[in-house]
CSV table of N, CA and C in Angstrom, one decimal:
chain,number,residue,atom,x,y,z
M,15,UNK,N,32.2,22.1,3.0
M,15,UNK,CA,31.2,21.0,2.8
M,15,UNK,C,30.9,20.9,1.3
M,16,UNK,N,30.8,19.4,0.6
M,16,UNK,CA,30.7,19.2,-0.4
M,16,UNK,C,29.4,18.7,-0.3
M,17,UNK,N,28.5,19.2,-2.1
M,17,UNK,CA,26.9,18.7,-1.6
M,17,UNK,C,27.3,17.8,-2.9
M,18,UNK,N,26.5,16.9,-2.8
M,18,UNK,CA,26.7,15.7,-4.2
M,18,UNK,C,25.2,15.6,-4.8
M,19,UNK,N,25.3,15.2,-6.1
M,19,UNK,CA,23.9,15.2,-6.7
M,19,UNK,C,23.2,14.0,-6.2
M,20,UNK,N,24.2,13.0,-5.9
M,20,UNK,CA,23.9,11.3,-5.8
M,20,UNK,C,23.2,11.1,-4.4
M,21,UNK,N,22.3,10.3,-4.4
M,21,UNK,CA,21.5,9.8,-3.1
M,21,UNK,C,22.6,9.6,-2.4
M,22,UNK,N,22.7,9.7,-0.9
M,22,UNK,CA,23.6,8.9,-0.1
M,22,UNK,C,23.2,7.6,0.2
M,23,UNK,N,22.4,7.1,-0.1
M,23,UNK,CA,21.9,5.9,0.5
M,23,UNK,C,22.2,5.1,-1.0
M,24,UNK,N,22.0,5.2,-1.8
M,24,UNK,CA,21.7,4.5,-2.9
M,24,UNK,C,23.3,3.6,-3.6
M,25,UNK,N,23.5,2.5,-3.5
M,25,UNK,CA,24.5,1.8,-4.2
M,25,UNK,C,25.0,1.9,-5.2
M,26,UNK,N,26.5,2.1,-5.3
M,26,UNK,CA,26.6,2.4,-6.8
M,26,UNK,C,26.0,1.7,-7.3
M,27,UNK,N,26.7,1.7,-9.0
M,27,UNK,CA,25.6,1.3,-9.9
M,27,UNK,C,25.8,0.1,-10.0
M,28,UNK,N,27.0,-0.7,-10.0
M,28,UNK,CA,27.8,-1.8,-10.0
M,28,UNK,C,27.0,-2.9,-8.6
M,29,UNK,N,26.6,-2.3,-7.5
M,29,UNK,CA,26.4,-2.8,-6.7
M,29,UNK,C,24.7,-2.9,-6.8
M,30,UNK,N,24.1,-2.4,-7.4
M,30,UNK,CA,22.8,-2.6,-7.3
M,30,UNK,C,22.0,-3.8,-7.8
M,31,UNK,N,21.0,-4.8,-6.8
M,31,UNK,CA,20.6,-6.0,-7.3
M,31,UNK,C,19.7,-5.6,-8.7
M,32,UNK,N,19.7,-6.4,-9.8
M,32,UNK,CA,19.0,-6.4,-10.5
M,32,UNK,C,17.9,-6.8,-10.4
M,33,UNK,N,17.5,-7.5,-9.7
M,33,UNK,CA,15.8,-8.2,-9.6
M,33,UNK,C,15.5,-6.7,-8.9
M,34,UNK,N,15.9,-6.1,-8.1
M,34,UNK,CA,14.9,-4.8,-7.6
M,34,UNK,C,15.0,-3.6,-8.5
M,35,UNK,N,16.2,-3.6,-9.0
M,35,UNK,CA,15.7,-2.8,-10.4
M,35,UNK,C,15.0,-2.9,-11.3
M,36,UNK,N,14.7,-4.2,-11.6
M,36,UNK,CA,14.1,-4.7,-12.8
M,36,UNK,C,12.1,-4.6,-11.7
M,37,UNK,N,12.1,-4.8,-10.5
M,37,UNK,CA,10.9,-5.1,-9.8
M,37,UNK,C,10.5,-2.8,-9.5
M,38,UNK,N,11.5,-2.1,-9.7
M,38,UNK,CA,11.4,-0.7,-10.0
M,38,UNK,C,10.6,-0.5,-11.0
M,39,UNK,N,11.1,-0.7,-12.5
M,39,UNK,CA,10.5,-0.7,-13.3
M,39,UNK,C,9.2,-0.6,-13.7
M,40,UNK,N,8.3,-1.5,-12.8
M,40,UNK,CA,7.1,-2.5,-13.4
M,40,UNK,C,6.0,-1.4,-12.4
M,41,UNK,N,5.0,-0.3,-12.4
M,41,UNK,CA,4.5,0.0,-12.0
M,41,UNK,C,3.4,-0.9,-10.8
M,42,UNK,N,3.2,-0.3,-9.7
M,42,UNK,CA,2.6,-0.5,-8.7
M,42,UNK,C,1.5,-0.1,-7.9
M,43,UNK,N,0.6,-0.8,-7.8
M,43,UNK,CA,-0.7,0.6,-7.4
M,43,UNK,C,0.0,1.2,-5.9
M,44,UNK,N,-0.5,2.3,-5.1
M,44,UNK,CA,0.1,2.4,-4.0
M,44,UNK,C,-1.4,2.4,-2.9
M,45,UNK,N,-1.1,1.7,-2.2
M,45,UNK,CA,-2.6,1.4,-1.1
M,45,UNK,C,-2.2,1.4,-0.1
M,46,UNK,N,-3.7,1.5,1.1
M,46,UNK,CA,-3.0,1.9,2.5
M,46,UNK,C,-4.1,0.7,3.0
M,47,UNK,N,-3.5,-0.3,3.1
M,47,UNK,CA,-4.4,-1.3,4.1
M,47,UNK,C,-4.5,-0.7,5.6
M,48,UNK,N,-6.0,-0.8,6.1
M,48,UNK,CA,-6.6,-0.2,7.0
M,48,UNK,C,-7.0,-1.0,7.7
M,49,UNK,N,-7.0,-1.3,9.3
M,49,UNK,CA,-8.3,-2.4,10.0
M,49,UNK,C,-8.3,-1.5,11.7
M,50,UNK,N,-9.2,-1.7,12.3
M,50,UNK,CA,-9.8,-1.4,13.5
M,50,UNK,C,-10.7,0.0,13.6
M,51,UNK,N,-10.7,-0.1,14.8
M,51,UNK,CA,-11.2,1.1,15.2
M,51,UNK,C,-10.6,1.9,16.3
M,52,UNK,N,-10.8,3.7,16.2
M,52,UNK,CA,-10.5,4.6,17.2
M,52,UNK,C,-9.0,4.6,17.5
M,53,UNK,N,-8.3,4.3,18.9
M,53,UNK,CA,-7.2,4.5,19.1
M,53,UNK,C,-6.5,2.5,18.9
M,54,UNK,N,-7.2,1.8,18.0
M,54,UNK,CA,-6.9,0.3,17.7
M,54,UNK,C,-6.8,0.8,16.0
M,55,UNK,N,-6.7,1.4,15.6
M,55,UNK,CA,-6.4,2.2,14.3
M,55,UNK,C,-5.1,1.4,13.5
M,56,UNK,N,-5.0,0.5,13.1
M,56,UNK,CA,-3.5,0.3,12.2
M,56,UNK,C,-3.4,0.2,10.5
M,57,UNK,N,-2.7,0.9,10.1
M,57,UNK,CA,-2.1,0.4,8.7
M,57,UNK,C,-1.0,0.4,8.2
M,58,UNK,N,-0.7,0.2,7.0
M,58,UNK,CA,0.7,-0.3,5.9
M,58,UNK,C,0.5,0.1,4.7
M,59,UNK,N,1.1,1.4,4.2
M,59,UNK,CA,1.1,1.1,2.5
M,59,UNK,C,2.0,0.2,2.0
M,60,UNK,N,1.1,-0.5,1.1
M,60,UNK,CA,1.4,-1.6,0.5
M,60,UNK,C,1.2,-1.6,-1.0
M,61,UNK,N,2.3,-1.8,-1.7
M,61,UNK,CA,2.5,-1.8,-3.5
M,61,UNK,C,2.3,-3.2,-3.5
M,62,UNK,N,2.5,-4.3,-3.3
M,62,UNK,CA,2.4,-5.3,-3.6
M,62,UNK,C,1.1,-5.7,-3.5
M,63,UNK,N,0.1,-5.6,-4.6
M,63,UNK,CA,-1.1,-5.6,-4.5
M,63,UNK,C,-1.9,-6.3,-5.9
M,64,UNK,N,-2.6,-7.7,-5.5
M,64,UNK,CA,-3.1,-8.2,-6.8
M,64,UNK,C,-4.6,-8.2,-6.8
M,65,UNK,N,-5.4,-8.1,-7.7
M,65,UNK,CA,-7.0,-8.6,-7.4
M,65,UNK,C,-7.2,-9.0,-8.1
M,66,UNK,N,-7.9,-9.9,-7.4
M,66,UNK,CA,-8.5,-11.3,-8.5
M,66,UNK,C,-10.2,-11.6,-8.9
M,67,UNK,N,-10.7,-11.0,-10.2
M,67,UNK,CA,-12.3,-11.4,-10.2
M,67,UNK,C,-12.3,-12.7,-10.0
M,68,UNK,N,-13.8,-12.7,-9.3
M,68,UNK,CA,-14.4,-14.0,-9.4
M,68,UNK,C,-15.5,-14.4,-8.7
M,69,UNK,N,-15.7,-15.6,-8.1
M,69,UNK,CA,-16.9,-15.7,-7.6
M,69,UNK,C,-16.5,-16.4,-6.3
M,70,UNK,N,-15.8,-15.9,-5.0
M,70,UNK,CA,-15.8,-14.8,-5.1
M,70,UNK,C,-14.4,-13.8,-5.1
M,71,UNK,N,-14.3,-12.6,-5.5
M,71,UNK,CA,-13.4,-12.0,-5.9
M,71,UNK,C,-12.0,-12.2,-4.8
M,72,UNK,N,-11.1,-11.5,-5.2
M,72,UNK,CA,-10.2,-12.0,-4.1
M,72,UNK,C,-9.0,-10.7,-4.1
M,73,UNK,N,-8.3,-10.7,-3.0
M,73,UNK,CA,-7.4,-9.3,-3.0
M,73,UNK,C,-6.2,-10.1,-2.2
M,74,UNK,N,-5.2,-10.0,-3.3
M,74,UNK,CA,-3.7,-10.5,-2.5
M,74,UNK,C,-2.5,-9.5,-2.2
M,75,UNK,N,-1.7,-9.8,-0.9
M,75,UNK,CA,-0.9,-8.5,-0.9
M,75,UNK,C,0.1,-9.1,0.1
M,76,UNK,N,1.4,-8.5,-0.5
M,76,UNK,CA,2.5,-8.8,0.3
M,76,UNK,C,3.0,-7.8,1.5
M,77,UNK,N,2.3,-8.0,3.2
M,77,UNK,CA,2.3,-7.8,4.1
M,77,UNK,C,3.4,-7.7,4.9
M,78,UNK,N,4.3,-6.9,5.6
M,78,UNK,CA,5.4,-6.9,6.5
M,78,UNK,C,4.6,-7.1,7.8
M,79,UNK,N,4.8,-8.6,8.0
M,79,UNK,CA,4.7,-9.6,9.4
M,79,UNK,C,5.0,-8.7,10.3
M,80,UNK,N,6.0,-7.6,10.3
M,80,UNK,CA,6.2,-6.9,12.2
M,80,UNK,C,5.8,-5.6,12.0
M,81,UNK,N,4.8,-5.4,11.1
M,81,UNK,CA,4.0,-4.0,11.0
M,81,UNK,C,3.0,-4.3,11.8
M,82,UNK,N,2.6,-3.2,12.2
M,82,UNK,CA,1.5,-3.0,13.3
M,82,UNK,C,-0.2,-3.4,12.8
M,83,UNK,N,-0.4,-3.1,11.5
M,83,UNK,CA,-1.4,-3.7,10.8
M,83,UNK,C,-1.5,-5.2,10.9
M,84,UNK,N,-0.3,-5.9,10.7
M,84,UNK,CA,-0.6,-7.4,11.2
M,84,UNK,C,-0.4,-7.3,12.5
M,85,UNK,N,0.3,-6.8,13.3
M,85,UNK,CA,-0.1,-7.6,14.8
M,85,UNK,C,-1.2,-7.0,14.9
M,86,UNK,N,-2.2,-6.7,15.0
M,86,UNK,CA,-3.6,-6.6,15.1
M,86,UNK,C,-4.0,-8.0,14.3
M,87,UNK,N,-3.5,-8.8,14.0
M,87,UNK,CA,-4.2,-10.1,13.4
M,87,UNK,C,-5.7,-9.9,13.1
M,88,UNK,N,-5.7,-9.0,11.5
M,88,UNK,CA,-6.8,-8.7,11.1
M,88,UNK,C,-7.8,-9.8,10.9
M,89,UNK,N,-9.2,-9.6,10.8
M,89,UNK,CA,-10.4,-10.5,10.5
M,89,UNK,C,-10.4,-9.6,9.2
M,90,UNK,N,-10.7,-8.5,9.2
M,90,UNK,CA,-11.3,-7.8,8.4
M,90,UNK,C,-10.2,-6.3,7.7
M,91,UNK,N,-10.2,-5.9,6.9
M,91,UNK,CA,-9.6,-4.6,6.5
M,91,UNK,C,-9.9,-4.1,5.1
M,92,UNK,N,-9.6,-2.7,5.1
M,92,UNK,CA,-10.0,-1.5,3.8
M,92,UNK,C,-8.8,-1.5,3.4
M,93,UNK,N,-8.9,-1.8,1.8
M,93,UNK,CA,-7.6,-1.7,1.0
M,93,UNK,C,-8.2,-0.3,0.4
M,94,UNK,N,-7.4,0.9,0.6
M,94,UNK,CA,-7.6,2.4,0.0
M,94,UNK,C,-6.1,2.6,-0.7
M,95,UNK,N,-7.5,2.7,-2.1
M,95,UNK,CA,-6.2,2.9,-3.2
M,95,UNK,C,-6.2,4.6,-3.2
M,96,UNK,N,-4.9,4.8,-2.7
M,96,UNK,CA,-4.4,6.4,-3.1
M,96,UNK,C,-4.7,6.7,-4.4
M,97,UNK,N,-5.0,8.4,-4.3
M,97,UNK,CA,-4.8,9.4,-5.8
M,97,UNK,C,-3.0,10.0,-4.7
M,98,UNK,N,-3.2,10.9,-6.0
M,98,UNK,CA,-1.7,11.3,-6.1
M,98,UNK,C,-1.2,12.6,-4.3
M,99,UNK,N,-2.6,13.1,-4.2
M,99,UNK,CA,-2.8,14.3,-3.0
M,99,UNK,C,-2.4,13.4,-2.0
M,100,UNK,N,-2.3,11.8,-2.2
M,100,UNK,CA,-1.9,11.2,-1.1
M,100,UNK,C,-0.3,10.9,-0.5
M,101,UNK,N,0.9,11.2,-1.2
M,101,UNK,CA,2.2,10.8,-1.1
M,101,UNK,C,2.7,11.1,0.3
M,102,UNK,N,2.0,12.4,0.8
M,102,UNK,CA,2.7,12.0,2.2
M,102,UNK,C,2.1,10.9,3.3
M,103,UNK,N,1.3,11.0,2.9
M,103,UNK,CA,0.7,10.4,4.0
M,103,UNK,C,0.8,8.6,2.8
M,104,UNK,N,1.2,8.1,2.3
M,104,UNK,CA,1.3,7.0,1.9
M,104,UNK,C,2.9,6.7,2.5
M,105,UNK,N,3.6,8.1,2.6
M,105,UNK,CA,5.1,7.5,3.3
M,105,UNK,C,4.6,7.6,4.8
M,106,UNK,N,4.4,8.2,5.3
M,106,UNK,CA,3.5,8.0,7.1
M,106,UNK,C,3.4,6.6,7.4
M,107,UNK,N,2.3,6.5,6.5
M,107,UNK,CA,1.6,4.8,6.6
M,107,UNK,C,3.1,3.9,6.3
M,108,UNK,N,3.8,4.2,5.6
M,108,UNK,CA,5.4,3.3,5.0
M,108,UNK,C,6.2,3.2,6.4
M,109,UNK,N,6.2,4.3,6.8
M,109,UNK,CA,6.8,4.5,8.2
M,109,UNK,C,8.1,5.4,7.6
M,110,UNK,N,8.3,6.2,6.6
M,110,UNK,CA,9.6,7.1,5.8
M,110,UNK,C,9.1,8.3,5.9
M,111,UNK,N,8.2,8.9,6.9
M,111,UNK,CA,7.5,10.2,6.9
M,111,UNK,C,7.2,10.6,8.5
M,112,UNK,N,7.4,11.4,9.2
M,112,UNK,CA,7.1,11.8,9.8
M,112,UNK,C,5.2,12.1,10.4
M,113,UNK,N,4.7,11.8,11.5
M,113,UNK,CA,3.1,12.0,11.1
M,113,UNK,C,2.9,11.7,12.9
M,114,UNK,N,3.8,13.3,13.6
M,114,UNK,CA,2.9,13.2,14.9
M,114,UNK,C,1.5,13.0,14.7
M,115,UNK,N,1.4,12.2,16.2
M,115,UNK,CA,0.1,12.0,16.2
M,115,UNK,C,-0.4,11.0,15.7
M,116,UNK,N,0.6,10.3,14.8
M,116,UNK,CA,0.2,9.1,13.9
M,116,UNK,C,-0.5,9.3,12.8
M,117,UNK,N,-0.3,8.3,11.8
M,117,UNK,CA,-0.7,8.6,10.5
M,117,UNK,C,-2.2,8.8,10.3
M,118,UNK,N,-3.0,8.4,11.3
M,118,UNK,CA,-4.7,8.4,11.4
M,118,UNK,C,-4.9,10.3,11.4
M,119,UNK,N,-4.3,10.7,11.4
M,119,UNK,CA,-4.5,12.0,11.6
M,119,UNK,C,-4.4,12.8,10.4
M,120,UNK,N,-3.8,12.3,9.9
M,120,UNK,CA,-3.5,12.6,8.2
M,120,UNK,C,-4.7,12.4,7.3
M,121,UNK,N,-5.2,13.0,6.6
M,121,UNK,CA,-6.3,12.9,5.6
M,121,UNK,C,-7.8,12.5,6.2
M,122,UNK,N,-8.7,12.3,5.6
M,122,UNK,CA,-10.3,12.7,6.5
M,122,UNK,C,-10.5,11.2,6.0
M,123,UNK,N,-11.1,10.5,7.6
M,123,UNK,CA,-11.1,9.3,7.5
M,123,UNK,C,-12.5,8.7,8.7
M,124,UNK,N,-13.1,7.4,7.9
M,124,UNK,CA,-14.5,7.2,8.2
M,124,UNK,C,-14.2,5.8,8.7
M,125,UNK,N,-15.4,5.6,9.7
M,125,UNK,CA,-15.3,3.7,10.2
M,125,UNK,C,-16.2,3.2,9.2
M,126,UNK,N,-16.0,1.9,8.4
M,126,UNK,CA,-16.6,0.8,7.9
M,126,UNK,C,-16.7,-0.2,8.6
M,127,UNK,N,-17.5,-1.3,7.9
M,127,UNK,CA,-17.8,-2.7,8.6
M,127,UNK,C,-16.3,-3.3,8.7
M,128,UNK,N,-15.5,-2.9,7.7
M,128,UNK,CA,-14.3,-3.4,7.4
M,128,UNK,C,-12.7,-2.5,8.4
M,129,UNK,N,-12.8,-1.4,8.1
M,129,UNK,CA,-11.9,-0.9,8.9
M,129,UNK,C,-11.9,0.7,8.0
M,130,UNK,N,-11.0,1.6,9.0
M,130,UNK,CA,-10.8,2.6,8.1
M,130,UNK,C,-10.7,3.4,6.8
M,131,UNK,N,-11.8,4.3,6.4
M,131,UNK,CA,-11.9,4.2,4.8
M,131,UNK,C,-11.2,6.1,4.6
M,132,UNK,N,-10.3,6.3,3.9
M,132,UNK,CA,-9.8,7.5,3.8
M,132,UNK,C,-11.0,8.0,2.7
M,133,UNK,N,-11.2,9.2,2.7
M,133,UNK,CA,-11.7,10.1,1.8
M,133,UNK,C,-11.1,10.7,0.7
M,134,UNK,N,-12.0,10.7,-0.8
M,134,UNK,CA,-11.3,11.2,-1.6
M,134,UNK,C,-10.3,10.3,-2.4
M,135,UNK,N,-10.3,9.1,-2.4
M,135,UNK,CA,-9.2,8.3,-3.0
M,135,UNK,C,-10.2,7.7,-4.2
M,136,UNK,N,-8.9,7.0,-4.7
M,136,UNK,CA,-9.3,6.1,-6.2
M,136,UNK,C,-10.4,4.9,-6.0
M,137,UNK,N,-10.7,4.9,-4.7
M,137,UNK,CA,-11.8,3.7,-4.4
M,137,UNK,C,-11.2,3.2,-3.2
M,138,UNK,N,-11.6,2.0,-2.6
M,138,UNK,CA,-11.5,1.4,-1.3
M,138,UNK,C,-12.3,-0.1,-1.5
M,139,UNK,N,-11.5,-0.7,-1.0
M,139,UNK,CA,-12.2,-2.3,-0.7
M,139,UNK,C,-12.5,-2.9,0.4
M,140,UNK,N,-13.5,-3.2,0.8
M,140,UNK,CA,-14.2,-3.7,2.1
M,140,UNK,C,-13.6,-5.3,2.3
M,141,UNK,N,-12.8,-5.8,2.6
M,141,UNK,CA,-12.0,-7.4,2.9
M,141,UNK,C,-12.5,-7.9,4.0
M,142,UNK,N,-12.5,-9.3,3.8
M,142,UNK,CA,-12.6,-10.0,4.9
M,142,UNK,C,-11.5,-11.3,4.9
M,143,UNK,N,-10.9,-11.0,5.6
M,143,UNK,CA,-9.5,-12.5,5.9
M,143,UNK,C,-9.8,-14.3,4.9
M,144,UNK,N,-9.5,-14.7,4.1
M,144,UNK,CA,-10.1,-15.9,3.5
M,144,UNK,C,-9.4,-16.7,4.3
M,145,UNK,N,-9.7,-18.0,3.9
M,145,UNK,CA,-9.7,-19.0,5.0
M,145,UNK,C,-8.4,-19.8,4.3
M,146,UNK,N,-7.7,-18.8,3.5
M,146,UNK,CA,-6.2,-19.5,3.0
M,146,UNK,C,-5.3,-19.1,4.3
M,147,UNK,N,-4.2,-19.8,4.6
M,147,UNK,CA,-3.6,-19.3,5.9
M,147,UNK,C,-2.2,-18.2,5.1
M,148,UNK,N,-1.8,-17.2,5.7
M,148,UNK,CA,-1.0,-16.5,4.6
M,148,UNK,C,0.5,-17.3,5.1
M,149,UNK,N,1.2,-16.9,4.1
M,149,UNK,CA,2.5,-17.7,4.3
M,149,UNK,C,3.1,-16.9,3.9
M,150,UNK,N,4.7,-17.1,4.2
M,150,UNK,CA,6.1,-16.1,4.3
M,150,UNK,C,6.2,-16.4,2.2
M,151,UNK,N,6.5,-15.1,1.4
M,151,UNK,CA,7.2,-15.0,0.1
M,151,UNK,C,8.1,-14.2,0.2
M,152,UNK,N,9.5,-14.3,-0.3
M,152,UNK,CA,10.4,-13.6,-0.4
M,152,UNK,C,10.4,-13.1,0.9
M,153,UNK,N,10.4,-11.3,1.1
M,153,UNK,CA,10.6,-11.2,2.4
M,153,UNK,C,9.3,-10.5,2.9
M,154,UNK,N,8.0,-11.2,2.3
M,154,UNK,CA,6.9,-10.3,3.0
M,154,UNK,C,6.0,-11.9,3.2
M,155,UNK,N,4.9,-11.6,3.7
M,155,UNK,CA,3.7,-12.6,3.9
M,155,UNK,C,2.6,-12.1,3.2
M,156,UNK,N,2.2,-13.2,2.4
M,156,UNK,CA,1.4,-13.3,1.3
M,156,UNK,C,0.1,-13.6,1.7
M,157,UNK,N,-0.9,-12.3,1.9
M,157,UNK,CA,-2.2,-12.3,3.0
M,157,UNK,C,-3.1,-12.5,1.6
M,158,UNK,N,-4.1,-13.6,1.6
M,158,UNK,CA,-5.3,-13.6,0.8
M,158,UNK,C,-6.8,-12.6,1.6
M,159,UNK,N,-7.4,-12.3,1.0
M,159,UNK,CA,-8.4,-11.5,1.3
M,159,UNK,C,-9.6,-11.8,0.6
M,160,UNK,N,-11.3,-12.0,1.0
M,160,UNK,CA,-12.3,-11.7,0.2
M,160,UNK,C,-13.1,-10.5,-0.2
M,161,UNK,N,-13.4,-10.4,-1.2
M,161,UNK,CA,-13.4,-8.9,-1.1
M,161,UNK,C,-15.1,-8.9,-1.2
M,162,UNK,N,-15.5,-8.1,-0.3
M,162,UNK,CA,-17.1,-7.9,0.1
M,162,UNK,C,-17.6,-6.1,-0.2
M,163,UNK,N,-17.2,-5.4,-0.7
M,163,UNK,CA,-17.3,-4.6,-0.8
M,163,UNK,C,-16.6,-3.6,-1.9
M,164,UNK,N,-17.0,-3.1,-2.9
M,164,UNK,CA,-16.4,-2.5,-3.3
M,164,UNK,C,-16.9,-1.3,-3.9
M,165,UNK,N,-16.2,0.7,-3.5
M,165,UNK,CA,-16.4,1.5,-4.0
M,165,UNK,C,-15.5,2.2,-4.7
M,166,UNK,N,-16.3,2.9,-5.8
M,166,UNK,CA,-15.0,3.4,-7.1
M,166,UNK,C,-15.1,4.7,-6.7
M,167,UNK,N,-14.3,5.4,-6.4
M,167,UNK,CA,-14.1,7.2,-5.9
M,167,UNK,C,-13.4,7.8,-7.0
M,168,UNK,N,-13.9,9.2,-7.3
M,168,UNK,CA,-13.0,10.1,-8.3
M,168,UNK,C,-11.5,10.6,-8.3
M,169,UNK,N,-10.9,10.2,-7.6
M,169,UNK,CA,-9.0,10.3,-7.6
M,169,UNK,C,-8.5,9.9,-8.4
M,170,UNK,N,-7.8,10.2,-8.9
M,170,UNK,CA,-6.8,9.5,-10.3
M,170,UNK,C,-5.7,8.7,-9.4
M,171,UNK,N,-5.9,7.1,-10.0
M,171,UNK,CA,-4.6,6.6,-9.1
M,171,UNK,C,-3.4,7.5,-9.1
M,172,UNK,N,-2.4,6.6,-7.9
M,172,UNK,CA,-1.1,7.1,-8.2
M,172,UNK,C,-0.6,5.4,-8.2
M,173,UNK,N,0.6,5.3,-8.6
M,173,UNK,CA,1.8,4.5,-8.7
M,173,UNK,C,3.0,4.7,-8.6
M,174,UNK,N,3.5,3.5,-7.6
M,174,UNK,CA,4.8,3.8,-7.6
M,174,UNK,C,5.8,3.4,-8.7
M,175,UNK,N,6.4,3.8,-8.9
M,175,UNK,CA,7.6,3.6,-10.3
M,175,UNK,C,9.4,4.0,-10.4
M,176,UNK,N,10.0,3.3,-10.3
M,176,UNK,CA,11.2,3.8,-9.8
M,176,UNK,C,11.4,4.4,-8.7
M,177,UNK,N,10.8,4.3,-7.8
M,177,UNK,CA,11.2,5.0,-6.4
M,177,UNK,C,10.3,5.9,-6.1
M,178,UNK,N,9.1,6.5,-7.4
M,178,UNK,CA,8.9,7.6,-6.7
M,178,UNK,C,7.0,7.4,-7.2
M,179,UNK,N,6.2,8.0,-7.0
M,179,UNK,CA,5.1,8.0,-6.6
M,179,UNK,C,5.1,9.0,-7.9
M,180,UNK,N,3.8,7.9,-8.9
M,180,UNK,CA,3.4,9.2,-10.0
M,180,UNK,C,1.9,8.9,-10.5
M,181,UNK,N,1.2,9.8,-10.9
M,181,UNK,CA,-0.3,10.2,-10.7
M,181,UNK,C,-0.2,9.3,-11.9
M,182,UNK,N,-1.6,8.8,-12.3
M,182,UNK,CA,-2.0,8.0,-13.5
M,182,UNK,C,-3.2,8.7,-13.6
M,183,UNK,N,-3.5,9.2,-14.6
M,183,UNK,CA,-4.7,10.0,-15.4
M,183,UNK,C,-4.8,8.9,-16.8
M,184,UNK,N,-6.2,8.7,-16.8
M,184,UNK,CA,-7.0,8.0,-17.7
M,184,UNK,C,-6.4,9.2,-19.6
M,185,UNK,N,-6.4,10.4,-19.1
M,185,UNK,CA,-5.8,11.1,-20.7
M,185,UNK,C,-4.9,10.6,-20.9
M,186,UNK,N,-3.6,10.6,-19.9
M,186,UNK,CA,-2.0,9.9,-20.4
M,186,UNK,C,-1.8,8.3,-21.0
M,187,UNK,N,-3.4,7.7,-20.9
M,187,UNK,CA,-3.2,6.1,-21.0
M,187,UNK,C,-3.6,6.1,-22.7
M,188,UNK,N,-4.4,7.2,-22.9
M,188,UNK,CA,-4.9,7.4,-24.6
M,188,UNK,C,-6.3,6.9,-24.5
């Protein structure tokens, strides 16, 4: 048996699209959209994540249509932005992690007016569905959200960056 240093999954180098390398590059917050309650429990970590101040504020995010978070056809949901203590359970939520029991079992987790709020993270946002209808982008669906709620928690974000999930501390930014 030969072990190789190289991913098995990963394309050479020749074959790899440039828009996803160049979309590697560009840091990403890592968040675990949250909605229901009890054993109606669903979510998605989701990088593709914008927020918009205003009056009123707004939260946009690129949604996988046959994840279980959308067929619950949310009204409402908790955007929980991970710190870094979160990476397994942000691949759980991805569905690239293992999490008998399901990923609700992972990390210490509270009901809001909104949906599931994990403990311990970089903050959380209370959403409510806006009255834009979401539509298909590239290969995800482009959900608008209002945001009604907002708390800042002591975790240092994390981001995803080249593939891999890395802590962001306020010292490393200067």
């Amino acid at each position: 048996m030969t072990i190789h240093s190289d991913h098995p999954f990963v394309p050479p180098e020749g074959d790899r699209d440039p828009l996803r390398r160049l979309r590697g590059r560009m840091p990403a917050p890592v968040t675990v959209w949250a909605t229901g309650t009890g054993r109606s429990r669903a979510g998605l970590t989701i990088s593709s994540v914008l927020v918009a101040d205003g009056e009123p504020a707004r939260v946009l995010g690129l949604v996988d249509a046959d994840s279980s978070f959308w067929d619950e056809d949310p009204e409402a949901w908790v955007v929980n932005v991970l710190g870094a203590e979160h990476r397994f359970l942000a691949d759980a939520f991805a569905g690239t992690a293992p999490a008998p029991g399901g990923p609700f079992t992972l990390g210490s987790w509270s009901d809001s007016d909104w949906g599931p709020v994990l403990g311990a993270t970089a903050g959380w946002l209370g959403v409510r569905r806006a009255d834009v209808p979401p539509r298909q982008v590239g290969w995800g669906l482009l959900v608008e959200g209002t945001i009604e709620h907002v708390e800042v928690g002591d975790a240092d974000a994390m981001v995803h960056l080249r593939g891999r999930y890395q802590e962001v501390r306020p010292s490393r930014l200067g």
